[in-house]
Coordinates of C-alpha atoms in Angstrom, one line a residue:
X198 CA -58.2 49.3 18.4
X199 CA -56.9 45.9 17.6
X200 CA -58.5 42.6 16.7
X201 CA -58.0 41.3 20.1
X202 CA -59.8 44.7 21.6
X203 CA -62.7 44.5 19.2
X204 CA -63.1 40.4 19.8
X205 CA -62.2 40.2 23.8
X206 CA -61.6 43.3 25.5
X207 CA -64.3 45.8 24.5
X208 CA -67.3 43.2 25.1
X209 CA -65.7 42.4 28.6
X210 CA -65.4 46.3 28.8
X211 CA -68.9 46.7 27.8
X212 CA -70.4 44.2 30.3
X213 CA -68.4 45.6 33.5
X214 CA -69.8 49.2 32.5
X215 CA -73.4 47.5 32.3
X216 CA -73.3 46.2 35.5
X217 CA -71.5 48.9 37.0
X218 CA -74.6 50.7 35.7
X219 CA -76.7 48.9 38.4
X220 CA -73.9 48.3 41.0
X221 CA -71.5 51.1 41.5
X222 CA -68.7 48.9 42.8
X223 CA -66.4 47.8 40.5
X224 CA -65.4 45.0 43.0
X225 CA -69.0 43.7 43.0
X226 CA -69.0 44.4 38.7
X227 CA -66.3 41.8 39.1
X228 CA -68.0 39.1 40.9
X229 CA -70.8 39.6 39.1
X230 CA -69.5 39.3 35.7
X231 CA -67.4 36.5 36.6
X232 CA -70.6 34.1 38.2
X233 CA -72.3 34.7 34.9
X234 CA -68.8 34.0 32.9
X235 CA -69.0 30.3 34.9
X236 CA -72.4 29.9 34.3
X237 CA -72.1 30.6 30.1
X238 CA -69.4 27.9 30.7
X239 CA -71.3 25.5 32.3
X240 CA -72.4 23.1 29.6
X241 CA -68.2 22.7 28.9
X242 CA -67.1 22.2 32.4
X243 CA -69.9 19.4 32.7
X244 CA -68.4 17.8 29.3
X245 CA -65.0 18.4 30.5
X246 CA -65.8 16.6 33.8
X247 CA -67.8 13.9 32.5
X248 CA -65.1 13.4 29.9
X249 CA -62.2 13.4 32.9
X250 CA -64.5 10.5 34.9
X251 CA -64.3 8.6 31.3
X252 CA -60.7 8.5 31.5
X253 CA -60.6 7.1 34.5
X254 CA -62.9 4.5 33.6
X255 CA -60.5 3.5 30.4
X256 CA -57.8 3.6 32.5
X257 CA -57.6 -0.6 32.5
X258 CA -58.6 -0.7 29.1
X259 CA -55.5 1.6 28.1
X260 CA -53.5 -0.6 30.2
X261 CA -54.4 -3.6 28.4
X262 CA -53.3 -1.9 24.9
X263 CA -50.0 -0.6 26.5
X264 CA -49.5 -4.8 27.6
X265 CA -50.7 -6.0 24.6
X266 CA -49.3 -3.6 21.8
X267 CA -46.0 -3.4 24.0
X268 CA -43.2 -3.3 21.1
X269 CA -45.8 -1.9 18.2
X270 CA -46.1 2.3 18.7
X271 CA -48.4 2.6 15.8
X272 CA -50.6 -0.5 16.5
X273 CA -51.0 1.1 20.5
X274 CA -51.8 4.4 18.9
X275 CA -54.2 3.5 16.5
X276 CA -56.0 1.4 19.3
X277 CA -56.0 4.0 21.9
X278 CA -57.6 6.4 19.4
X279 CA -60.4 3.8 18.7
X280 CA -60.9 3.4 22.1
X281 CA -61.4 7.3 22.5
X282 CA -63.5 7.5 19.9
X283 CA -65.5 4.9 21.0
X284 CA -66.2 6.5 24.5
X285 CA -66.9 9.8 22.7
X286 CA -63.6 11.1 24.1
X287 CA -61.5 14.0 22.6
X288 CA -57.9 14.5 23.4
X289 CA -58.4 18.2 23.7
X290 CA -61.4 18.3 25.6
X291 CA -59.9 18.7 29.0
X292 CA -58.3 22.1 27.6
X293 CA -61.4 24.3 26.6
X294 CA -62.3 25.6 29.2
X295 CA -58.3 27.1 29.9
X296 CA -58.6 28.4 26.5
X297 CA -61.7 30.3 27.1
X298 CA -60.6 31.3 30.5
X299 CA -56.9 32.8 29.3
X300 CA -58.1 35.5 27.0
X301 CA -60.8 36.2 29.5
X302 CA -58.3 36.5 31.9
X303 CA -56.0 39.3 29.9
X304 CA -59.2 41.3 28.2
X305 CA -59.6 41.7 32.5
X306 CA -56.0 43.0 32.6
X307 CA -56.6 45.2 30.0
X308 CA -60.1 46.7 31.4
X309 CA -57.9 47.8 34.4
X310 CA -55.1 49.3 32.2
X311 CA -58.0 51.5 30.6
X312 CA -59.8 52.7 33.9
X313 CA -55.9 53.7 35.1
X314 CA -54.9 54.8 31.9
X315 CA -58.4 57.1 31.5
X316 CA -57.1 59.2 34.4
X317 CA -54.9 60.7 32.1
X318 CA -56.2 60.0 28.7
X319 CA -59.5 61.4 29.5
X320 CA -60.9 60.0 26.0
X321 CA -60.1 55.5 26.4
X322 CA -63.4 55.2 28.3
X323 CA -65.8 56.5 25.6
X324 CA -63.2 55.0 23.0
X325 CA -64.0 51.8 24.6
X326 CA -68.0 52.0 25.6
X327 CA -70.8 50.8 23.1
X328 CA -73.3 53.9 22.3
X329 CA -76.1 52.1 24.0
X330 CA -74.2 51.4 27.3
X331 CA -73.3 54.8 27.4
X332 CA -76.2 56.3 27.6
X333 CA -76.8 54.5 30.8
X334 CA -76.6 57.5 33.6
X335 CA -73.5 56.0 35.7
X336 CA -71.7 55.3 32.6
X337 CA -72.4 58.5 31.4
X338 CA -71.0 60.9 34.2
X339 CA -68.2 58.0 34.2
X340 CA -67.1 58.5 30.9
X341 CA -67.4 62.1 31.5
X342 CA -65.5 61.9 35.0
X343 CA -63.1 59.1 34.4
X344 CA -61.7 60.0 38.3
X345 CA -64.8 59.4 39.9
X346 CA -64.5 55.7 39.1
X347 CA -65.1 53.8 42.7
X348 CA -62.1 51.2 42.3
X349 CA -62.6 50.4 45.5
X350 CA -63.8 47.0 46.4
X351 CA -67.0 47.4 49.0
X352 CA -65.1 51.0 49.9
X353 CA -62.2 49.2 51.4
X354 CA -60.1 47.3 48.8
X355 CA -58.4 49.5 45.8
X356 CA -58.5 46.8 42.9
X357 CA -56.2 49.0 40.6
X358 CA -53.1 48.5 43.2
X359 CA -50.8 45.4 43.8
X360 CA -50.9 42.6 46.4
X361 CA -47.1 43.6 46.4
X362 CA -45.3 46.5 45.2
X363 CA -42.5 48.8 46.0
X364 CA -41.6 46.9 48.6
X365 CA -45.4 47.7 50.1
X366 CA -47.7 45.0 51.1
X367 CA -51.6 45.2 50.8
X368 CA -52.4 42.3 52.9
X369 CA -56.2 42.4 51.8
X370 CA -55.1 41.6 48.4
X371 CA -52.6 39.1 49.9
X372 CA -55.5 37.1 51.4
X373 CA -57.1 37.2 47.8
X374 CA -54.2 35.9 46.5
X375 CA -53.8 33.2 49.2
X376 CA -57.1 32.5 48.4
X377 CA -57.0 31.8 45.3
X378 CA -54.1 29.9 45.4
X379 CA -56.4 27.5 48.3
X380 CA -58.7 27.0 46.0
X381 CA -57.3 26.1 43.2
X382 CA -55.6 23.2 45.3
X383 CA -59.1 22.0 46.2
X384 CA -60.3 22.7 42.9
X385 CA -57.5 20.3 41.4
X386 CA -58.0 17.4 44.0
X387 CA -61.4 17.5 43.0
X388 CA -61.1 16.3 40.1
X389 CA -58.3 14.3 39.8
X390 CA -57.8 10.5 39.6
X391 CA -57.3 8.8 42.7
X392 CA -54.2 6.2 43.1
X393 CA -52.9 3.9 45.1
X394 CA -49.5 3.9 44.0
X395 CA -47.0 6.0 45.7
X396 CA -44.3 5.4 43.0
X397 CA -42.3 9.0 42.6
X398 CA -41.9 9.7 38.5
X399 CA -38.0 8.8 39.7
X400 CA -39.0 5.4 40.3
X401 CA -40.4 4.8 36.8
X402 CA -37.6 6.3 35.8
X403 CA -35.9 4.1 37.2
X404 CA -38.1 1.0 35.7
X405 CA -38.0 2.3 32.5
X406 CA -34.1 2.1 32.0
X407 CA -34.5 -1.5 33.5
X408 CA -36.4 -2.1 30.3
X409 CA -39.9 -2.4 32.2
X410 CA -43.1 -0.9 30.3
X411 CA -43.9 2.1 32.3
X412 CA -47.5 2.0 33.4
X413 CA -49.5 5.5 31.9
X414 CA -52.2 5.3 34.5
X415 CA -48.7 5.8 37.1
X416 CA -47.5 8.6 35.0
X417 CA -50.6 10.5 34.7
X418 CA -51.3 10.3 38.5
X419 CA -47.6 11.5 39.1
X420 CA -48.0 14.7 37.0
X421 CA -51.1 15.1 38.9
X422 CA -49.7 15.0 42.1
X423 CA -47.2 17.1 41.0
X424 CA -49.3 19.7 39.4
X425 CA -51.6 19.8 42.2
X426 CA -49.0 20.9 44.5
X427 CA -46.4 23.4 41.7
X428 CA -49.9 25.0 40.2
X429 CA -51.2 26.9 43.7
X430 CA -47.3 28.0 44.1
X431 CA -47.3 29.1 41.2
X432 CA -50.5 31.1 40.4
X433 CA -49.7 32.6 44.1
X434 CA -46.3 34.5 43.1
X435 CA -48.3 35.3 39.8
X436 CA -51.4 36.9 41.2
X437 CA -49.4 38.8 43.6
X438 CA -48.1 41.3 40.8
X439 CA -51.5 41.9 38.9
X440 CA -53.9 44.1 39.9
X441 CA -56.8 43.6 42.4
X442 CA -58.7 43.0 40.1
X443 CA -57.7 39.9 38.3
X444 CA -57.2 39.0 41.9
X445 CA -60.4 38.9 42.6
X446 CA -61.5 37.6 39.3
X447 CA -59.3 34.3 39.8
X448 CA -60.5 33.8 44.0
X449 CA -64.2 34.0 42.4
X450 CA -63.7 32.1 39.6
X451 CA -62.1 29.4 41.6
X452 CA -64.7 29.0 44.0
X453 CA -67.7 29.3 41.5
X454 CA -65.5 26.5 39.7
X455 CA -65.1 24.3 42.8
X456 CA -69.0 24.4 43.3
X457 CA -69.6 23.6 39.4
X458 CA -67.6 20.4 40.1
X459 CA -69.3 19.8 43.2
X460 CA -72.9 19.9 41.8
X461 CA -71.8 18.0 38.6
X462 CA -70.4 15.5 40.7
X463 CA -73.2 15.1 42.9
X464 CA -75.8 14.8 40.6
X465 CA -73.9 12.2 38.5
X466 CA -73.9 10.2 41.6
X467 CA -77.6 10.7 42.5
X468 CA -78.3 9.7 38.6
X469 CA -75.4 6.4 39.2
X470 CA -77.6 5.5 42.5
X471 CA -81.1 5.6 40.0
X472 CA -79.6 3.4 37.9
X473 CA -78.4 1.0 40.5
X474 CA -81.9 1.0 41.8
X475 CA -83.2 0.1 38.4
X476 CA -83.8 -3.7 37.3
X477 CA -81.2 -4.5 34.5
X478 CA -82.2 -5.5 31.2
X479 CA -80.0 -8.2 29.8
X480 CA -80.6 -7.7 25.8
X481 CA -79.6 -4.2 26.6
X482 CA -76.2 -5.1 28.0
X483 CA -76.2 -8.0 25.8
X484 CA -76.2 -5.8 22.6
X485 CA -73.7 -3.1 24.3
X486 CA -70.6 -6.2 24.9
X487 CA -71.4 -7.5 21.7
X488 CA -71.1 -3.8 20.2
X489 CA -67.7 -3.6 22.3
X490 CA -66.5 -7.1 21.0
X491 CA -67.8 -5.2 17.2
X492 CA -65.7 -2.8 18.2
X493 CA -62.5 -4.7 19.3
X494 CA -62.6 -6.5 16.0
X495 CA -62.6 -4.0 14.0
X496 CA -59.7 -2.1 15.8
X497 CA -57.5 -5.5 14.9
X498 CA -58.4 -6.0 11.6
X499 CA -57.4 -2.2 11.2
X500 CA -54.2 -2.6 12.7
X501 CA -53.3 -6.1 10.6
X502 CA -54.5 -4.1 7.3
X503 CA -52.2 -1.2 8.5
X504 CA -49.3 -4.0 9.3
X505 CA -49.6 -5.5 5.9
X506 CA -49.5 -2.2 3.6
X507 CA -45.7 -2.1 5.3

């Protein structure tokens, strides 16, 4: 087996078996092991969320940097990354959870290949399978009788088989994929920024060649748009060709996703409505401006140290 087998695929491999164990459905095993993969990820999606509303927030602060460091690159880079670092922001934050989910995503893809494959190869299961899990009794006459596998999702749905193939169309695994592709539109309008501006990218474009300092906030809500609307195409025409499987996977993982944001969101806006209802204390606010004026000063006297080394 290789590194990526040992690391990704057999644990994934290991944990379907377990719960195919106690469920003998592989369509429920999939469910299953993808509401517990959300909830492992829980405490990064809340950092990744809370980190997303943060950049919102900072959105007229970077606008103010962009105005005021308009012909100096270096000095608006230097001050943006103070300003990150000063709201506890990293730039690659907003990625971790894709780069959990991905190899996730094709040690799934390689489960499947092994169930098919084990038809033939009669030996990949028990290759694959930890000693312990093995011994469970469903594993057992599993490994033992790779064909009596129940691919089926709730006896109806054949998770091994394509949405589209051979010119054949499984329309339950259609709806999966249309599902999936529904959700992660809502999952992306969730979370991203709203704007007012209805400039198209073409239009900044546009600006930009008439020498006008494009406005980031603009930009980023642009791509957003865009994404929002190319992304469900997209994973649509994709999910179509895998198996059922990962089908399935993506349609649950989407909608455990959409309710992670939801409760996240909610209860930051039960905890905003306590502290609304709570009497300010001025020294407190007092000492947090004068740590932000602190803070401001000491990103200019950076930036003129930096200025006069050249």
């Amino acid at each position: 087996m290789s590194f990526f087998d040992v690391l990704i695929v057999q644990p994934i491999f290991n944990i379907l078996m377990a719960i195919y164990g106690l469920i003998p459905d592989f369509g429920v095993s999939i469910i299953l092991f993808t509401i517990i993969i959300r909830l492992l990820l829980w405490p990064m999606v809340k950092k990744q969320l809370h980190q997303t509303k943060a950049m919102r927030k900072m959105q007229p602060q970077l606008a103010k940097i962009n105005a005021k460091y308009k012909n100096d690159r270096q000095a608006r880079a230097l001050a943006m990354m103070e300003l990150y670092k000063e709201h506890n922001i990293s730039m690659f934050g907003s990625i971790g959870v894709l780069l959990i989910q991905l190899p996730v995503l094709i040690g799934i893809y390689r489960v499947v290949q092994i169930f098919v494959s084990s038809r033939v190869h009669t030996g990949d299961l028990a290759k694959y399978a930890y000693d312990f899990i093995e011994q469970l009794p469903v594993v057992s006459n599993l490994v033992a009788h790779p064909d009596q596998l129940n691919q089926n999702f709730l006896g109806m749905v054949d998770l091994t088989q394509h949405a589209v193939s051979n010119s054949s169309v499984t329309w339950s695994l259609l709806i999966l994929a249309v599902l999936a592709a529904v959700m992660q539109f809502l999952t992306t309008k969730q979370i991203s920024p709203a704007s007012d501006s209805k400039k198209r990218l073409r239009d900044i474009m546009q600006e930009a060649a008439e020498g006008k300092e494009a406005d980031q906030s603009e930009i980023n809500a642009i791509v957003m748009r865009k994404m929002m609307k190319f992304m469900p195409i997209f994973m649509f025409f994709v999910i179509i060709n895998l198996p059922g499987a990962l089908a399935l996977y993506l349609t649950v993982s989407n909608v455990a996703a959409y309710a992670q944001n939801a409760i996240i969101l909610k209860g930051d806006s039960d905890e905003m409505e306590t502290i609304s209802k709570t009497p300010s204390k001025s020294k407190k606010n007092s000492k947090k401006s004068q740590a932000s004026r602190r803070a401001a000063t000491a990103t200019e006297a950076k930036i003129t140290r930096i200025k006069a080394k050249e």
